[in-house]
Coordinates of C-alpha atoms in Angstrom, one line a residue:
X1 CA -25.1 -75.4 37.8
X2 CA -22.5 -73.0 36.1
X3 CA -22.4 -71.3 32.8
X4 CA -20.3 -71.8 29.9
X5 CA -19.4 -74.2 27.0
X6 CA -17.4 -76.6 29.2
X7 CA -19.9 -76.6 32.2
X8 CA -23.1 -78.1 32.9
X9 CA -25.7 -75.3 32.7
X10 CA -27.0 -72.6 30.5
X11 CA -24.8 -71.3 27.7
X12 CA -25.6 -67.6 27.4
X13 CA -28.2 -67.1 24.6
X14 CA -27.9 -70.8 24.0
X15 CA -28.9 -74.3 25.0
X16 CA -28.8 -76.0 28.5
X17 CA -26.1 -78.7 28.2
X18 CA -25.8 -81.9 30.2
X19 CA -22.9 -84.1 30.5
X20 CA -24.8 -87.0 32.0
X21 CA -26.9 -89.6 30.2
X22 CA -30.5 -88.9 29.7
X23 CA -32.7 -89.6 32.9
X24 CA -35.2 -92.2 31.4
X25 CA -33.0 -95.3 31.4
X26 CA -31.9 -95.1 34.7
X27 CA -35.2 -94.5 36.2
X28 CA -36.8 -97.2 34.3
X29 CA -34.2 -99.6 35.8
X30 CA -35.0 -98.1 39.6
X31 CA -38.7 -98.3 38.9
X32 CA -38.6 -101.9 37.4
X33 CA -36.5 -103.1 40.4
X34 CA -39.0 -101.8 42.9
X35 CA -42.1 -102.6 40.9
X36 CA -41.6 -105.4 38.4
X37 CA -45.3 -105.6 37.7
X38 CA -45.0 -103.0 35.3
X39 CA -43.7 -105.2 32.9
X40 CA -47.4 -106.6 32.7
X41 CA -48.3 -103.2 31.0
X42 CA -46.1 -103.7 27.9
X43 CA -47.6 -104.6 24.8
X44 CA -49.8 -103.3 22.2
X45 CA -53.3 -101.5 22.5
X46 CA -55.7 -104.1 20.8
X47 CA -58.4 -101.2 20.3
X48 CA -55.8 -98.9 18.5
X49 CA -57.0 -100.3 15.1
X50 CA -60.7 -99.4 15.7
X51 CA -59.8 -95.8 17.2
X52 CA -57.8 -95.0 14.2
X53 CA -60.1 -96.4 11.6
X54 CA -63.0 -94.4 13.3
X55 CA -61.0 -90.9 13.3
X56 CA -59.9 -91.6 9.5
X57 CA -63.2 -92.3 8.3
X58 CA -64.7 -89.7 10.1
X59 CA -62.3 -87.0 8.9
X60 CA -62.5 -88.3 5.4
X61 CA -66.1 -88.0 5.5
X62 CA -66.0 -84.4 6.7
X63 CA -63.8 -83.4 4.0
X64 CA -66.3 -85.0 1.4
X65 CA -69.2 -83.0 2.9
X66 CA -67.6 -79.7 2.9
X67 CA -66.7 -80.1 -1.1
X68 CA -68.9 -77.3 -1.7
X69 CA -68.8 -75.2 1.4
X70 CA -67.5 -71.7 1.5
X71 CA -64.1 -71.0 2.5
X72 CA -65.0 -69.4 5.9
X73 CA -66.8 -72.5 6.8
X74 CA -64.2 -74.7 5.9
X75 CA -61.3 -72.6 8.0
X76 CA -63.8 -72.8 11.0
X77 CA -64.6 -76.5 10.8
X78 CA -60.7 -77.3 10.1
X79 CA -59.7 -75.2 13.3
X80 CA -62.4 -76.2 15.6
X81 CA -63.0 -79.9 14.6
X82 CA -60.4 -81.2 11.9
X83 CA -57.5 -79.9 13.7
X84 CA -58.2 -82.1 16.7
X85 CA -58.9 -85.0 14.5
X86 CA -55.7 -84.7 12.4
X87 CA -53.7 -84.1 15.5
X88 CA -55.1 -87.1 17.0
X89 CA -53.9 -89.1 14.0
X90 CA -50.6 -87.7 14.0
X91 CA -50.1 -88.8 17.7
X92 CA -51.7 -92.2 16.6
X93 CA -48.8 -92.3 14.3
X94 CA -46.7 -91.5 17.1
X95 CA -47.9 -94.7 19.0
X96 CA -47.5 -96.8 16.0
X97 CA -43.9 -95.6 15.8
X98 CA -43.4 -97.9 18.9
X99 CA -45.3 -100.8 17.5
X100 CA -48.1 -100.4 20.2
X101 CA -51.1 -101.5 17.9
X102 CA -49.6 -104.7 16.7
X103 CA -46.9 -107.2 17.7
X104 CA -45.6 -107.5 14.2
X105 CA -43.9 -104.1 13.0
X106 CA -45.0 -104.2 9.4
X107 CA -48.6 -104.1 10.6
X108 CA -48.0 -101.0 12.6
X109 CA -46.3 -99.4 9.4
X110 CA -49.4 -100.3 7.2
X111 CA -51.8 -98.8 9.8
X112 CA -49.7 -95.8 10.3
X113 CA -49.9 -95.2 6.4
X114 CA -53.7 -95.6 6.9
X115 CA -53.5 -93.2 9.9
X116 CA -51.8 -90.7 7.7
X117 CA -54.4 -90.7 5.0
X118 CA -56.4 -87.4 6.2
X119 CA -53.3 -85.7 7.2
X120 CA -52.7 -85.1 3.4
X121 CA -48.8 -85.1 3.6
X122 CA -46.9 -88.6 3.6
X123 CA -45.0 -88.5 6.8
X124 CA -45.7 -91.7 9.0
X125 CA -42.6 -93.8 7.9
X126 CA -40.1 -90.9 7.7
X127 CA -41.3 -90.0 11.2
X128 CA -40.8 -93.3 12.9
X129 CA -37.1 -93.2 11.6
X130 CA -36.4 -89.8 13.5
X131 CA -38.6 -90.3 16.4
X132 CA -36.8 -93.5 17.5
X133 CA -33.5 -91.6 17.5
X134 CA -35.1 -89.2 19.6
X135 CA -35.7 -91.7 22.3
X136 CA -32.5 -93.6 21.9
X137 CA -30.4 -90.4 21.8
X138 CA -32.6 -87.7 23.5
X139 CA -30.8 -84.4 23.4
X140 CA -27.6 -85.6 21.6
X141 CA -26.3 -82.8 19.4
X142 CA -26.5 -83.5 15.9
X143 CA -28.7 -86.5 16.4
X144 CA -31.9 -85.7 18.1
X145 CA -33.7 -83.8 15.6
X146 CA -36.6 -82.7 18.2
X147 CA -34.3 -80.0 18.9
X148 CA -34.5 -76.7 17.1
X149 CA -31.6 -75.7 14.9
X150 CA -29.2 -72.7 15.4
X151 CA -31.0 -71.0 12.8
X152 CA -34.3 -70.9 14.7
X153 CA -32.2 -70.0 17.9
X154 CA -30.6 -66.9 16.2
X155 CA -33.9 -65.9 14.3
X156 CA -36.6 -66.6 17.2
X157 CA -35.7 -64.0 20.1
X158 CA -38.7 -61.8 20.8
X159 CA -42.4 -62.1 21.4
X160 CA -43.3 -61.6 17.7
X161 CA -40.7 -63.8 16.4
X162 CA -41.8 -66.8 19.0
X163 CA -45.6 -66.2 17.9
X164 CA -44.7 -66.6 14.3
X165 CA -42.8 -69.7 15.2
X166 CA -45.4 -71.2 17.1
X167 CA -47.9 -70.7 14.2
X168 CA -45.3 -72.5 11.9
X169 CA -43.8 -74.9 14.3
X170 CA -45.2 -78.0 12.4
X171 CA -43.1 -76.8 9.4
X172 CA -40.0 -76.6 11.4
X173 CA -41.0 -80.1 13.2
X174 CA -41.1 -81.6 9.7
X175 CA -38.6 -80.0 7.7
X176 CA -35.8 -79.7 10.3
X177 CA -34.5 -83.1 10.0
X178 CA -34.9 -83.4 6.3
X179 CA -32.4 -80.3 6.1
X180 CA -30.0 -81.2 9.0
X181 CA -29.7 -84.9 8.9
X182 CA -31.5 -86.3 5.6
X183 CA -32.0 -89.9 5.5
X184 CA -32.1 -91.7 2.1
X185 CA -35.8 -93.0 1.4
X186 CA -36.5 -96.7 1.5
X187 CA -39.3 -99.0 0.1
X188 CA -41.7 -98.1 3.0
X189 CA -41.3 -94.3 2.2
X190 CA -42.0 -95.0 -1.4
X191 CA -45.3 -96.9 -0.4
X192 CA -46.3 -94.2 2.1
X193 CA -45.7 -91.7 -0.6
X194 CA -47.7 -93.3 -3.4
X195 CA -50.6 -94.3 -1.3
X196 CA -50.9 -90.7 0.2
X197 CA -50.6 -88.9 -3.2
X198 CA -53.0 -91.5 -4.6
X199 CA -55.7 -90.6 -1.8
X200 CA -54.9 -86.7 -2.3
X201 CA -55.4 -87.0 -6.2
X202 CA -58.5 -88.9 -5.7
X203 CA -60.2 -86.5 -3.2
X204 CA -59.3 -83.7 -5.7
X205 CA -60.7 -85.6 -9.0
X206 CA -64.1 -86.9 -7.1
X207 CA -64.7 -84.2 -4.7
X208 CA -62.7 -81.2 -5.6
X209 CA -59.8 -79.1 -4.1
X210 CA -61.8 -77.9 -1.2
X211 CA -62.0 -81.5 0.3
X212 CA -58.3 -81.6 0.1
X213 CA -57.7 -78.3 1.3
X214 CA -59.9 -78.8 4.4
X215 CA -57.5 -82.0 5.2
X216 CA -54.5 -79.9 4.9
X217 CA -55.9 -77.2 6.7
X218 CA -56.7 -79.2 9.6
X219 CA -53.3 -80.7 9.9
X220 CA -51.3 -77.2 9.8
X221 CA -53.9 -75.4 11.9
X222 CA -53.7 -78.2 14.6
X223 CA -50.1 -78.1 14.6
X224 CA -49.6 -74.1 15.2
X225 CA -51.4 -71.9 17.6
X226 CA -53.5 -74.7 18.9
X227 CA -54.1 -76.1 22.3
X228 CA -53.0 -79.6 21.1
X229 CA -49.9 -78.4 19.8
X230 CA -48.9 -77.2 23.2
X231 CA -47.3 -80.6 23.6
X232 CA -44.5 -80.0 21.2
X233 CA -43.3 -77.5 23.6
X234 CA -44.3 -78.9 27.0
X235 CA -42.3 -82.4 26.6
X236 CA -38.9 -81.1 26.3
X237 CA -38.4 -77.3 26.5
X238 CA -36.6 -76.5 29.6
X239 CA -38.4 -74.3 32.2
X240 CA -36.9 -75.8 35.0
X241 CA -33.1 -76.1 34.7
X242 CA -33.1 -79.4 36.7
X243 CA -35.5 -81.2 34.5
X244 CA -35.5 -81.8 30.7
X245 CA -38.7 -84.0 30.1
X246 CA -42.3 -82.9 31.5
X247 CA -45.6 -84.5 31.9
X248 CA -49.2 -83.1 31.2
X249 CA -51.9 -84.4 33.2
X250 CA -54.9 -82.4 31.7
X251 CA -58.3 -83.6 29.9
X252 CA -56.8 -83.3 26.3
X253 CA -54.8 -86.6 27.0
X254 CA -57.9 -88.3 26.1
X255 CA -57.6 -87.1 22.6
X256 CA -53.9 -87.3 22.3
X257 CA -53.2 -91.1 23.0
X258 CA -52.3 -89.7 26.6
X259 CA -49.0 -88.3 25.1
X260 CA -49.0 -86.0 28.0
X261 CA -47.8 -88.5 30.2
X262 CA -44.5 -87.8 28.7
X263 CA -41.9 -88.7 31.5
X264 CA -43.8 -92.1 31.8
X265 CA -43.7 -92.6 27.9
X266 CA -40.0 -91.9 27.7
X267 CA -39.5 -94.1 30.7
X268 CA -41.5 -96.8 29.3
X269 CA -41.9 -96.5 25.5
X270 CA -43.2 -100.0 25.2
X271 CA -46.3 -99.3 27.1
X272 CA -49.4 -97.9 25.1
X273 CA -50.7 -94.6 25.9
X274 CA -53.9 -95.8 27.5
X275 CA -51.9 -97.5 30.2
X276 CA -49.5 -94.8 30.9
X277 CA -51.4 -93.5 33.9
X278 CA -51.1 -96.7 35.8
X279 CA -47.2 -96.1 35.6
X280 CA -47.8 -93.0 37.8
X281 CA -50.2 -94.6 40.1
X282 CA -47.8 -97.6 40.5
X283 CA -45.1 -95.8 41.2
X284 CA -46.0 -92.3 42.3
X285 CA -42.9 -91.4 44.2
X286 CA -40.9 -91.2 40.9
X287 CA -43.2 -88.8 39.3
X288 CA -45.0 -86.6 41.9
X289 CA -41.9 -84.5 42.9
X290 CA -41.6 -83.4 38.9
X291 CA -42.8 -80.3 37.4
X292 CA -45.7 -81.0 35.2
X293 CA -48.4 -79.0 33.4
X294 CA -52.3 -78.8 33.6
X295 CA -52.7 -76.7 30.3
X296 CA -50.8 -76.9 27.2
X297 CA -52.2 -73.3 26.3
X298 CA -50.7 -72.0 29.2
X299 CA -47.5 -73.4 28.2
X300 CA -47.9 -71.8 24.7
X301 CA -48.5 -68.5 26.5
X302 CA -45.6 -69.0 28.7
X303 CA -43.1 -69.8 25.9
X304 CA -44.1 -66.7 24.0
X305 CA -44.2 -64.2 26.7
X306 CA -41.3 -65.3 28.9
X307 CA -38.1 -63.6 27.4
X308 CA -35.8 -66.2 29.0
X309 CA -37.3 -69.0 27.0
X310 CA -37.2 -69.9 23.4
X311 CA -36.0 -72.5 20.7
X312 CA -32.7 -72.7 22.8
X313 CA -34.7 -73.8 26.0
X314 CA -33.4 -77.2 25.4
X315 CA -31.3 -79.7 27.0
X316 CA -28.3 -80.9 24.8
X317 CA -25.5 -83.4 25.2
X318 CA -22.6 -84.9 23.5
X319 CA -22.3 -88.4 23.1
X320 CA -19.8 -90.9 21.2
X321 CA -22.2 -93.5 21.3
X322 CA -24.4 -91.6 18.5
X323 CA -21.6 -90.9 16.2

């Protein structure tokens, strides 16, 4: 791999560039050609509604129980418990963006709005719009909003800056598409916003500001310097120049809808998280040779401490299809 804007490889101080298609569509065809039985894994997870409902009710109940608690207790519970619950719900919304709870898309949207409630900030409908583009146009410059902006690349260049970036990465993740590629809101965004703000106001009115603060703290603490937030970095940040998507095969998959099986997910986005491990079991020769992770915390540490890694460590490509 060479260097330069017109060659495949690393641009000095910039992104990796690829002049080939993203790898998942071709690998999907190869796997289905050899193992057509994988199609039997397609379809919704019929337990998703019950799993999401349990977490939503548990998290809202925890917020209510903390209505008179001290701020130290609220912060500790938010980091060591609530952050895991809300990040679980964020990844449930990711699952629902692929219509993996019900066969009817509108039912998935309604469940996504319900899963959004403890997160405190309306995001489920907007997330789906941008996330599906991330799959369809992975790495495409100006289209895939999962890729950091040039401003992030220019500002985040050392250990201190990367540490701050990790703490605030959820803000960058949420606000980046709104600034770089804003989309006009539709009816579903209005519904999402209205229901979410109604829940937030109700929490404050009936139980006080501390209950709402707990929910929002849980969201942003869980999206920053937190083990579960390591998936934001591990999924597509290029630690190996020959690979742009990475899977994680560690225990936190059980709390994160198995989003760690990320190569498998991009290869087969119609398979629910609880069955993605079966893809690797059926077709191990397609995955065993790929670089992977066992610890998301280690990924965060490597990202911060390795001076050759930063927001620029992403694969980008140009494509007239996305224009």
